[in-house]
Short mmCIF file of C-alpha atoms and ligand atoms in Angstrom, two decimals:
data_model
loop_
_atom_site.label_atom_id
_atom_site.label_comp_id
_atom_site.label_asym_id
_atom_site.label_seq_id
_atom_site.Cartn_x
_atom_site.Cartn_y
_atom_site.Cartn_z
CA MET A 620 0.00 0.00 0.00
CA PRO A 621 2.43 2.71 -1.13
CA ALA A 622 0.53 6.02 -0.72
CA ILE A 623 -2.05 6.58 2.00
CA VAL A 624 -3.84 9.79 2.95
CA ILE A 625 -5.21 10.46 6.44
CA LEU A 626 -7.45 13.51 6.73
CA GLY A 627 -10.01 15.15 8.97
CA ALA A 628 -13.64 14.57 7.94
CA GLN A 629 -15.34 17.12 10.24
CA TRP A 630 -14.06 20.44 11.67
CA GLY A 631 -10.69 19.22 12.96
CA ASP A 632 -9.40 17.48 16.09
CA GLU A 633 -10.87 14.13 15.04
CA GLY A 634 -7.79 12.19 16.15
CA LYS A 635 -5.61 12.40 13.01
CA GLY A 636 -2.47 12.31 15.16
CA LYS A 637 -3.53 9.05 16.77
CA ALA A 638 -4.51 7.48 13.41
CA THR A 639 -1.19 8.55 11.84
CA ASP A 640 0.83 7.23 14.75
CA LEU A 641 -1.10 3.97 14.69
CA LEU A 642 -0.32 3.33 11.03
CA ALA A 643 3.25 4.60 11.32
CA THR A 644 4.01 2.20 14.16
CA THR A 645 2.00 -0.87 13.14
CA SER A 646 2.88 -1.04 9.45
CA THR A 647 6.02 -0.23 7.52
CA ILE A 648 5.62 3.45 6.74
CA ASP A 649 8.78 5.05 5.36
CA PHE A 650 7.64 8.68 5.12
CA VAL A 651 5.05 10.74 7.00
CA VAL A 652 4.27 13.97 5.17
CA ARG A 653 2.40 17.18 6.03
CA THR A 654 1.07 18.84 2.88
CA SER A 655 -1.03 21.82 4.03
CA GLY A 656 -1.62 24.20 6.92
CA GLY A 657 1.04 25.07 9.46
CA HIS A 658 1.38 25.29 13.23
CA ASN A 659 -2.35 25.98 13.55
CA ALA A 660 -2.66 22.17 13.85
CA GLY A 661 -2.45 20.35 17.17
CA HIS A 662 -2.19 16.57 16.92
CA THR A 663 -2.09 14.45 20.06
CA ILE A 664 -0.26 11.15 20.28
CA VAL A 665 -0.27 9.04 23.42
CA VAL A 666 2.61 6.56 23.63
CA ASN A 667 2.73 4.25 26.67
CA GLY A 668 0.62 6.74 28.61
CA GLU A 669 2.95 9.63 27.68
CA ARG A 670 1.27 12.48 25.81
CA PHE A 671 2.90 14.30 22.90
CA ALA A 672 1.49 17.09 20.75
CA THR A 673 2.73 17.97 17.27
CA HIS A 674 1.86 21.20 15.51
CA LEU A 675 3.95 21.87 12.41
CA LEU A 676 5.87 18.60 12.53
CA PRO A 677 4.32 15.43 11.10
CA SER A 678 3.29 12.98 13.84
CA GLY A 679 5.64 10.45 12.19
CA ILE A 680 8.46 12.25 14.00
CA LEU A 681 7.59 9.97 16.96
CA ALA A 682 7.74 6.74 14.93
CA PRO A 683 11.21 5.23 14.89
CA GLY A 684 12.55 4.76 11.35
CA CYS A 685 10.11 7.15 9.63
CA THR A 686 11.34 10.15 7.67
CA SER A 687 9.19 13.22 8.35
CA VAL A 688 8.53 15.60 5.49
CA ILE A 689 7.11 19.14 5.46
CA ALA A 690 6.03 19.50 1.85
CA GLY A 691 5.67 22.61 -0.32
CA GLY A 692 2.00 23.26 0.44
CA VAL A 693 2.72 23.89 4.13
CA VAL A 694 3.32 27.36 5.59
CA VAL A 695 6.38 27.24 7.86
CA SER A 696 7.19 29.49 10.78
CA PRO A 697 10.91 28.79 11.36
CA GLU A 698 10.54 30.06 14.90
CA ALA A 699 7.70 27.59 15.63
CA LEU A 700 9.57 24.81 13.81
CA PHE A 701 12.70 25.12 15.93
CA ARG A 702 10.71 25.55 19.14
CA GLU A 703 8.88 22.29 18.40
CA LEU A 704 12.05 20.42 17.40
CA ASP A 705 13.84 21.58 20.57
CA ALA A 706 10.92 20.60 22.82
CA LEU A 707 10.75 17.08 21.33
CA SER A 708 14.56 16.67 21.46
CA ALA A 709 14.49 17.63 25.13
CA ARG A 710 12.06 14.72 25.67
CA GLY A 711 14.46 12.30 23.97
CA VAL A 712 12.77 12.13 20.54
CA ASP A 713 15.14 11.68 17.58
CA VAL A 714 14.26 14.57 15.26
CA SER A 715 17.16 14.13 12.85
CA ARG A 716 15.11 12.68 9.97
CA LEU A 717 13.17 15.82 9.01
CA VAL A 718 13.06 17.15 5.45
CA VAL A 719 11.56 20.55 4.56
CA SER A 720 10.52 21.62 1.05
CA ALA A 721 12.46 24.51 -0.52
CA ASN A 722 9.11 25.69 -1.92
CA ALA A 723 7.21 25.90 1.38
CA HIS A 724 6.13 29.44 2.22
CA ILE A 725 7.47 31.16 5.31
CA ILE A 726 5.30 32.56 8.10
CA ALA A 727 7.16 35.65 9.34
CA SER A 728 6.27 37.54 12.51
CA TYR A 729 4.30 40.11 10.48
CA HIS A 730 1.86 37.42 9.34
CA SER A 731 0.67 36.73 12.87
CA THR A 732 0.51 40.50 13.54
CA VAL A 733 -1.77 40.92 10.48
CA ASP A 734 -3.82 37.84 11.50
CA LYS A 735 -4.52 39.31 14.94
CA VAL A 736 -5.30 42.88 13.86
CA THR A 737 -7.60 41.61 11.09
CA GLU A 738 -9.53 39.47 13.56
CA ARG A 739 -9.89 42.42 15.92
CA PHE A 740 -11.08 44.60 13.05
CA LEU A 741 -13.72 42.02 12.06
CA GLY A 742 -15.24 42.21 15.55
CA LYS A 743 -18.30 39.99 15.81
CA ASN A 744 -17.66 38.70 12.29
CA LYS A 745 -14.27 37.29 13.23
CA ILE A 746 -13.27 33.81 12.05
CA GLY A 747 -11.80 32.79 15.40
CA THR A 748 -8.43 31.94 13.85
CA THR A 749 -5.56 30.46 15.80
CA GLY A 750 -3.71 33.77 15.38
CA ARG A 751 -0.70 31.95 13.96
CA GLY A 752 -0.50 33.98 10.72
CA ILE A 753 -1.79 31.15 8.52
CA GLY A 754 -4.32 33.18 6.49
CA PRO A 755 -1.99 36.15 5.82
CA ALA A 756 0.85 33.79 4.77
CA TYR A 757 -1.40 31.97 2.27
CA ALA A 758 -2.79 35.33 1.11
CA ASP A 759 0.77 36.51 0.36
CA LYS A 760 1.42 33.26 -1.50
CA VAL A 761 -1.59 33.76 -3.76
CA ASN A 762 -0.83 37.49 -4.11
CA ARG A 763 2.70 36.53 -5.22
CA LEU A 764 4.19 38.39 -2.26
CA GLY A 765 5.29 35.32 -0.30
CA ILE A 766 8.73 34.36 1.00
CA ARG A 767 9.74 30.76 0.37
CA VAL A 768 12.16 28.59 2.33
CA ALA A 769 14.70 28.77 -0.52
CA ASP A 770 14.69 32.60 -0.28
CA LEU A 771 16.35 32.37 3.12
CA PHE A 772 19.55 31.29 1.37
CA ASP A 773 19.81 34.35 -0.90
CA GLU A 774 20.08 37.50 1.19
CA GLY A 775 19.62 39.90 -1.74
CA ILE A 776 16.41 38.24 -2.88
CA LEU A 777 15.16 37.96 0.70
CA ARG A 778 15.61 41.72 1.32
CA GLN A 779 13.81 42.53 -1.92
CA LYS A 780 10.89 40.19 -1.19
CA VAL A 781 10.41 41.17 2.46
CA GLY A 782 10.48 44.84 1.40
CA ALA A 783 7.83 44.23 -1.26
CA SER A 784 5.66 42.20 1.08
CA LEU A 785 5.78 44.82 3.84
CA GLU A 786 5.15 47.88 1.71
CA LEU A 787 1.37 47.61 1.47
CA LYS A 788 1.06 45.96 4.88
CA ASN A 789 2.81 48.88 6.56
CA HIS A 790 0.40 51.35 4.96
CA MET A 791 -2.47 49.20 6.25
CA LEU A 792 -0.99 48.76 9.71
CA ALA A 793 -0.31 52.47 10.18
CA LYS A 794 -3.31 54.02 8.40
CA VAL A 795 -6.10 51.50 8.96
CA TYR A 796 -5.14 49.66 12.12
CA ASN A 797 -3.29 52.50 13.84
CA ARG A 798 -0.27 50.27 14.46
CA ARG A 799 3.45 50.90 14.16
CA ALA A 800 5.00 49.96 10.80
CA ILE A 801 7.26 46.89 10.75
CA GLU A 802 10.90 47.41 9.75
CA ALA A 803 11.93 45.17 6.87
CA ALA A 804 15.58 45.02 8.04
CA VAL A 805 14.55 43.59 11.42
CA VAL A 806 12.45 40.89 9.75
CA VAL A 807 15.27 40.02 7.33
CA ASP A 808 17.79 39.69 10.17
CA GLU A 809 15.43 37.41 12.05
CA LEU A 810 14.81 35.19 9.03
CA LEU A 811 18.54 35.05 8.19
CA SER A 812 19.25 33.90 11.74
CA TYR A 813 17.31 30.68 10.98
CA ALA A 814 18.95 29.97 7.62
CA GLU A 815 22.00 27.93 8.64
CA ARG A 816 20.07 25.63 10.95
CA LEU A 817 17.42 25.09 8.31
CA ARG A 818 19.76 24.54 5.34
CA PRO A 819 20.64 20.84 5.91
CA MET A 820 16.94 19.93 6.22
CA VAL A 821 15.90 21.49 2.90
CA ALA A 822 15.26 19.42 -0.23
CA ASP A 823 13.08 19.04 -3.32
CA THR A 824 10.41 17.03 -1.51
CA SER A 825 8.31 16.33 -4.63
CA LEU A 826 11.33 14.60 -6.19
CA LEU A 827 12.10 12.78 -2.93
CA LEU A 828 8.54 11.47 -2.52
CA ASN A 829 8.00 10.48 -6.15
CA ARG A 830 11.29 8.58 -6.17
CA ALA A 831 10.33 6.86 -2.93
CA LEU A 832 6.99 5.80 -4.48
CA ASP A 833 8.82 4.57 -7.61
CA GLU A 834 10.93 2.36 -5.34
CA GLY A 835 7.81 0.90 -3.69
CA ARG A 836 8.31 2.71 -0.38
CA THR A 837 5.24 3.59 1.66
CA VAL A 838 4.26 7.22 2.10
CA LEU A 839 1.64 8.42 4.57
CA PHE A 840 0.20 11.90 4.04
CA GLU A 841 -0.98 13.25 7.39
CA GLY A 842 -3.79 15.75 7.00
CA ALA A 843 -4.17 18.80 9.18
CA GLN A 844 -7.37 20.80 9.77
CA ALA A 845 -10.32 19.16 8.04
CA THR A 846 -12.82 18.95 5.20
CA MET A 847 -15.31 21.41 6.69
CA LEU A 848 -12.45 23.92 7.23
CA ASP A 849 -11.33 23.65 3.59
CA VAL A 850 -11.17 27.04 1.87
CA ASP A 851 -13.11 25.68 -1.15
CA HIS A 852 -15.27 22.91 0.31
CA GLY A 853 -15.77 24.01 3.93
CA THR A 854 -18.11 26.46 5.63
CA TYR A 855 -16.61 29.52 3.91
CA PRO A 856 -15.68 32.09 5.19
CA PHE A 857 -15.39 30.27 8.52
CA VAL A 858 -12.54 28.09 7.29
CA THR A 859 -8.78 27.93 7.25
CA SER A 860 -6.86 29.25 4.24
CA SER A 861 -5.64 25.97 2.73
CA ASN A 862 -7.07 22.79 1.15
CA PRO A 863 -7.14 20.05 3.79
CA VAL A 864 -9.22 17.81 1.45
CA ALA A 865 -7.63 14.87 -0.38
CA GLY A 866 -7.03 16.97 -3.51
CA GLY A 867 -4.84 19.32 -1.48
CA VAL A 868 -2.43 16.46 -0.84
CA CYS A 869 -1.53 16.31 -4.54
CA THR A 870 -0.90 20.04 -4.94
CA GLY A 871 0.73 20.31 -1.53
CA ALA A 872 3.14 17.42 -2.08
CA GLY A 873 3.71 17.54 -5.83
CA VAL A 874 2.44 13.98 -6.18
CA GLY A 875 -0.14 13.01 -8.80
CA PRO A 876 -3.63 11.68 -7.90
CA THR A 877 -2.94 8.36 -9.65
CA ARG A 878 -0.36 7.56 -6.99
CA ILE A 879 -2.78 7.65 -4.06
CA ASP A 880 -4.07 4.20 -3.05
CA ARG A 881 -6.08 4.80 0.06
CA VAL A 882 -7.80 7.83 1.62
CA ILE A 883 -8.76 7.44 5.28
CA GLY A 884 -11.13 9.98 6.81
CA VAL A 885 -10.82 10.38 10.58
CA ILE A 886 -14.17 11.14 12.18
CA LYS A 887 -15.36 11.43 15.78
CA ALA A 888 -18.35 9.47 17.04
CA TYR A 889 -19.82 12.94 17.77
CA THR A 890 -18.80 16.40 16.45
CA THR A 891 -16.67 19.31 17.67
CA ARG A 892 -15.65 22.66 16.26
CA VAL A 893 -13.29 25.44 17.43
CA GLY A 894 -13.73 29.06 16.33
CA SER A 895 -16.72 30.70 14.63
CA GLY A 896 -19.10 29.37 11.99
CA PRO A 897 -22.21 27.25 11.48
CA PHE A 898 -22.51 23.88 13.24
CA PRO A 899 -26.01 22.35 12.87
CA THR A 900 -25.76 19.67 15.60
CA GLU A 901 -24.15 21.97 18.19
CA LEU A 902 -25.53 21.47 21.71
CA PHE A 903 -26.04 24.27 24.22
CA ASP A 904 -27.38 22.05 26.99
CA ALA A 905 -26.17 19.56 29.60
CA ASP A 906 -25.42 16.95 26.90
CA GLY A 907 -23.04 19.40 25.19
CA GLU A 908 -21.29 20.06 28.48
CA LYS A 909 -21.06 16.34 29.19
CA LEU A 910 -19.50 15.65 25.75
CA TRP A 911 -17.03 18.48 26.37
CA GLU A 912 -16.12 17.13 29.79
CA ILE A 913 -15.88 13.41 29.04
CA GLY A 914 -14.26 14.07 25.66
CA GLY A 915 -11.72 16.50 27.15
CA GLU A 916 -12.57 18.89 24.33
CA VAL A 917 -9.99 21.61 24.81
CA GLY A 918 -7.83 22.75 21.85
CA VAL A 919 -4.27 21.40 21.72
CA SER A 920 -2.85 24.54 20.06
CA THR A 921 -4.80 27.41 21.56
CA GLY A 922 -6.36 25.94 24.72
CA ARG A 923 -9.80 27.12 23.56
CA ASN A 924 -12.89 25.11 24.48
CA ARG A 925 -14.30 23.14 21.56
CA ARG A 926 -17.99 23.47 20.75
CA CYS A 927 -19.65 20.02 20.96
CA GLY A 928 -22.60 18.32 19.25
CA TRP A 929 -23.94 15.00 17.97
CA TYR A 930 -22.64 13.01 15.00
CA ASP A 931 -23.69 14.50 11.69
CA ALA A 932 -24.12 11.90 8.93
CA VAL A 933 -24.74 14.62 6.32
CA VAL A 934 -21.23 15.95 7.00
CA ALA A 935 -19.87 12.37 6.87
CA ARG A 936 -21.49 11.68 3.48
CA TYR A 937 -20.19 15.01 2.16
CA SER A 938 -16.66 14.18 3.35
CA SER A 939 -16.86 10.74 1.74
CA ARG A 940 -17.78 12.41 -1.52
CA VAL A 941 -15.38 15.36 -1.75
CA ASN A 942 -12.41 13.30 -0.58
CA GLY A 943 -13.17 10.02 -2.37
CA LEU A 944 -12.69 8.23 0.94
CA THR A 945 -11.86 4.53 0.96
CA ASP A 946 -12.17 4.16 4.76
CA TYR A 947 -13.31 5.88 7.89
CA PHE A 948 -11.48 5.71 11.21
CA LEU A 949 -14.09 6.41 13.90
CA THR A 950 -12.61 7.85 17.09
CA LYS A 951 -13.84 8.50 20.63
CA LEU A 952 -16.63 5.92 20.69
CA ASP A 953 -15.77 5.44 24.39
CA VAL A 954 -16.89 9.03 25.13
CA LEU A 955 -20.53 8.08 24.38
CA SER A 956 -20.65 5.12 26.80
CA SER A 957 -22.78 6.74 29.48
CA TRP A 958 -25.73 7.88 27.32
CA GLU A 959 -28.91 5.81 27.34
CA SER A 960 -29.94 7.08 23.95
CA ILE A 961 -27.65 8.67 21.35
CA PRO A 962 -29.05 11.03 18.70
CA VAL A 963 -27.48 11.02 15.22
CA CYS A 964 -28.27 13.67 12.62
CA VAL A 965 -29.41 11.81 9.50
CA ALA A 966 -30.60 14.79 7.41
CA TYR A 967 -31.35 18.53 7.70
CA GLU A 968 -34.60 20.41 7.62
CA ILE A 969 -34.01 23.71 5.84
CA ASP A 970 -36.89 26.16 5.52
CA GLY A 971 -39.38 23.29 5.69
CA VAL A 972 -37.59 21.00 3.19
CA ARG A 973 -35.67 17.80 4.03
CA HIS A 974 -32.07 17.68 2.75
CA ASP A 975 -30.24 14.34 2.80
CA GLU A 976 -27.14 15.91 1.23
CA MET A 977 -25.18 19.06 2.08
CA PRO A 978 -27.22 22.04 0.80
CA MET A 979 -25.82 23.95 -2.15
CA THR A 980 -25.44 27.34 -0.46
CA GLN A 981 -23.93 28.58 2.79
CA THR A 982 -27.13 30.51 3.55
CA GLU A 983 -29.08 27.23 3.52
CA PHE A 984 -26.42 25.58 5.68
CA HIS A 985 -26.76 28.39 8.24
CA HIS A 986 -30.51 27.57 8.41
CA ALA A 987 -30.04 23.78 8.66
CA LYS A 988 -31.83 22.10 11.56
CA PRO A 989 -30.82 18.52 12.34
CA ILE A 990 -33.28 15.65 11.90
CA TYR A 991 -32.28 13.07 14.49
CA GLU A 992 -32.56 9.30 14.73
CA HIS A 993 -31.97 7.86 18.21
CA PHE A 994 -29.79 4.84 18.94
CA ASP A 995 -29.77 2.80 22.14
CA GLY A 996 -26.68 3.33 24.29
CA TRP A 997 -24.59 0.52 25.80
CA GLY A 998 -23.82 1.75 29.32
CA ASP A 999 -20.56 -0.17 29.81
CA ASP A 1000 -17.06 1.32 29.80
CA ILE A 1001 -15.53 0.11 26.51
CA SER A 1002 -12.04 1.63 26.86
CA GLY A 1003 -10.56 -1.77 27.76
CA VAL A 1004 -12.16 -3.66 24.84
CA ARG A 1005 -9.58 -4.85 22.29
CA SER A 1006 -11.62 -6.44 19.53
CA PHE A 1007 -14.65 -5.16 17.64
CA GLY A 1008 -16.56 -8.39 18.30
CA ASP A 1009 -16.19 -7.86 22.06
CA LEU A 1010 -17.97 -4.50 22.05
CA PRO A 1011 -21.44 -4.45 23.63
CA LYS A 1012 -24.11 -5.22 21.01
CA ASN A 1013 -25.52 -1.66 21.01
CA ALA A 1014 -22.05 -0.14 20.49
CA ARG A 1015 -21.53 -2.40 17.44
CA ARG A 1016 -24.97 -1.42 16.19
CA TYR A 1017 -24.12 2.27 16.56
CA VAL A 1018 -20.89 1.81 14.53
CA GLU A 1019 -22.69 -0.27 11.89
CA ALA A 1020 -25.45 2.33 11.62
CA LEU A 1021 -22.91 5.13 11.16
CA GLU A 1022 -21.16 3.04 8.51
CA ALA A 1023 -24.42 2.47 6.65
CA MET A 1024 -25.31 6.17 6.62
CA SER A 1025 -21.85 7.72 6.13
CA GLY A 1026 -21.04 6.50 2.64
CA THR A 1027 -17.76 4.73 3.47
CA ARG A 1028 -16.80 1.58 5.37
CA ILE A 1029 -15.45 2.06 8.90
CA TRP A 1030 -12.02 0.43 9.04
CA GLY A 1031 -11.12 1.12 12.67
CA VAL A 1032 -12.70 2.37 15.88
CA GLY A 1033 -10.97 4.26 18.71
CA VAL A 1034 -11.99 3.48 22.29
CA GLY A 1035 -9.37 5.65 24.00
CA PRO A 1036 -6.41 7.90 23.21
CA GLY A 1037 -3.74 5.17 23.42
CA ARG A 1038 -2.25 3.35 20.41
CA GLU A 1039 -3.56 0.04 21.76
CA GLN A 1040 -7.11 1.39 22.21
CA THR A 1041 -8.04 0.71 18.61
CA LEU A 1042 -10.39 -1.93 17.21
CA LEU A 1043 -10.14 -3.03 13.60
CA VAL A 1044 -13.52 -3.57 11.98
CA HIS A 1045 -12.17 -4.50 8.54
CA ASP A 1046 -8.55 -5.62 7.99
P1 GDP B 1307 -6.16 15.85 15.63
O1 GDP B 1307 -5.92 17.30 15.56
O2 GDP B 1307 -7.11 15.34 14.61
O3 GDP B 1307 -4.88 15.03 15.65
O4 GDP B 1307 -6.86 15.59 17.06
P2 GDP B 1307 -6.47 16.27 18.48
O5 GDP B 1307 -5.22 15.65 18.98
O6 GDP B 1307 -6.51 17.75 18.37
O7 GDP B 1307 -7.72 15.87 19.35
C1 GDP B 1307 -8.12 14.54 19.50
C2 GDP B 1307 -8.13 14.20 20.99
O8 GDP B 1307 -8.80 12.97 21.18
C3 GDP B 1307 -6.73 13.98 21.58
O9 GDP B 1307 -6.75 14.39 22.92
C4 GDP B 1307 -6.53 12.47 21.47
O10 GDP B 1307 -5.61 11.96 22.43
C5 GDP B 1307 -7.93 12.00 21.77
N1 GDP B 1307 -8.32 10.72 21.15
C6 GDP B 1307 -8.04 10.24 19.90
N2 GDP B 1307 -8.70 9.10 19.69
C7 GDP B 1307 -9.42 8.85 20.82
C8 GDP B 1307 -10.35 7.84 21.19
O11 GDP B 1307 -10.67 6.92 20.44
N3 GDP B 1307 -10.92 7.95 22.44
C9 GDP B 1307 -10.62 8.98 23.30
N4 GDP B 1307 -11.23 9.03 24.49
N5 GDP B 1307 -9.76 9.95 22.97
C10 GDP B 1307 -9.18 9.89 21.74
P1 IMO B 1308 -6.08 20.12 13.59
O1 IMO B 1308 -5.08 19.73 12.55
C1 IMO B 1308 -9.52 22.58 14.67
C2 IMO B 1308 -9.79 26.54 12.80
C3 IMO B 1308 -9.63 27.75 13.72
C4 IMO B 1308 -10.53 28.75 13.00
C5 IMO B 1308 -10.27 28.43 11.53
C6 IMO B 1308 -9.24 29.35 10.86
O2 IMO B 1308 -5.57 20.04 14.98
O3 IMO B 1308 -7.38 19.40 13.40
P2 IMO B 1308 -6.59 29.53 11.03
O4 IMO B 1308 -5.69 29.86 12.18
O5 IMO B 1308 -6.30 28.20 10.39
O6 IMO B 1308 -6.66 30.63 10.01
O7 IMO B 1308 -8.06 29.44 11.67
O8 IMO B 1308 -9.80 27.09 11.48
N1 IMO B 1308 -8.67 25.56 12.86
C7 IMO B 1308 -8.76 24.37 13.48
N2 IMO B 1308 -9.75 23.82 14.21
N3 IMO B 1308 -8.40 21.87 14.44
C8 IMO B 1308 -7.39 22.39 13.70
O9 IMO B 1308 -6.30 21.69 13.34
C9 IMO B 1308 -7.54 23.72 13.20
N4 IMO B 1308 -6.75 24.54 12.46
C10 IMO B 1308 -7.47 25.65 12.25
O10 IMO B 1308 -10.09 27.47 15.02
O11 IMO B 1308 -11.88 28.46 13.26
MG1 MG B 1309 -6.07 19.05 16.71
#
């Protein structure tokens, strides 16, 4: 199975880190690759009870023998990169096998400044970004005002590009946002200070990965963010600024679609969302609070509380479709153990009309009211169960019902954060 994609099927934080780590440590994965987003991600991996979080680094950094790759579609803050590498090194993790694309765009300090002032300016219309400068860095890329990793090795070019990128921003900062202008020379000096440490890690990652695939090596593409946060297919404008869907893997990595063999969507047995934007199954009652508490739904990157709601099969079907999923990995089934009856959204009612598929327009989606079917709960703690057949009958029924209505077979089920707390439904 040479090329596998793992991606988020809802609004993020589905357990992509756990799924990646599971595959990277239980099968022979040679490369784990991030292809989009940046250090806005927060992926948790629990190894022998010890908790790790990765942000910009691929979770494969924790799997012995794997080469970790940050591909060209990622936006890289060198400061965040080195902070993360140093923190993992200090915990004894071998971080020597990291490769960074020469084409990846740089997040400089001014990108997070612009991110924060823009959010403040938007007021009640804010997106609720992570404030990491992701949107402004991708905006510069598309505006052809970006700085790429390779530019750090040519001081003349770097000065020219930083100057060009800051010119308009400084007018905006001073005249619109009433902020002090940012000095290009200070930014250049900061970026140059990272260059020598970064240089040995930098490569043509498209060439590296395509050659690896030619040699029959196995490459795992680890998604960040999620389908409903995709700038084209998510709940625009309440989205991130990249393409976390399966198609984004090809553009982000420089690997053609014909090379991808398997696309695994990671999906929670309920739903969460961080930041602003529509969320039809969101709960504002005691059940929502209970999901939040039992699920430990606090953001790994920003520490913000996640909004919680029931499983949404319309979202699952949509994710199956836009990503061409081959499998689902269903996480956090254990969190639902104490409910007597579990609602699942099977369709939406929008202005009096039933919709079994995602509505065409965002306005309709904002008006969507969930139509629920109720499933019997199972009552028992399932976190110690180690085979799908040993789950209580109602838990199996819940999984089978989700499989039937979600458009894709469920390959594995998570019953806890640990590597070993995974049940395979289909081999
Ligand atoms: P990611 O961003 O998709 O990698 O997900 P996060 O790490 O942000 O959030 C997922 C959270 O759920 C983490 O705290 C994981 O340790 C935890 N987790 C993953 N799978 C399971 C599971 O099956 N059961 C439980 N209880 N927790 C899980
Ligand atoms: P992982 O990989 C959940 C959300 C932010 C905000 C919106 C835009 O851990 O699943 P941005 O800073 O990207 O411009 O913010 O996207 N967001 C995430 N939500 N999980 C993530 O990553 C997210 N990355 C961004 O909360 O609503
Ligand atoms: Mg996360």
